[in-house]
């Protein structure tokens, strides 16, 4: 079995060669195997957002190698990076990123529209996924008619439409109350049990501790990489 994410010596530096040059990540080594549920936790300034952008192929490292499900990200061109993002990664963000004045159904269908999926297939797939996250009855509502938790469930459904190799969730409960956060995390746990690989970026140690594997970042370095007893990459 090959890893989905394989990073070696990842360095990220901004303003290279200038007086205000700033190195954020200082040689990150990270391997994520198929079927893992990994939390990356760290305080503000730890480098987790920078690492998230690199994992999500939203940015490239300054140094090091990153292979995502067989694709060498550092050598990929802009079009190839866009294709990798669309096919390999399902994003779930804190602020939902739903399109206003567009129904939940259409929001979920949108990535498939870009991928050229026929209309009938888009509708069936979106309905199936909204049912999966408990939002089928609200599928014709616009974001302004949904609660925060409902919006996030729609966002999770949308992240699954192209059956990505990895779900990348950036502070997915950050804008939600504790009860709603619980419902959202339960969805992630259900998806993990069904075999989906999930990387959760969070500042919350409490949320991170729910995950079978917890990676702690501090000052741009991995401080700890811990798996709960009884779990290892060999189990996936």
PDB file of C-alpha atoms in Angstrom, residues 173 216 220:
ATOM      1  CA  UNK A 173     -16.385  23.580  13.494  1.00  0.00           C
ATOM      2  CA  UNK A 216       1.128  18.640  16.916  1.00  0.00           C
ATOM      3  CA  UNK A 220       6.775  25.358  11.987  1.00  0.00           C
TER       4      UNK A 220
END
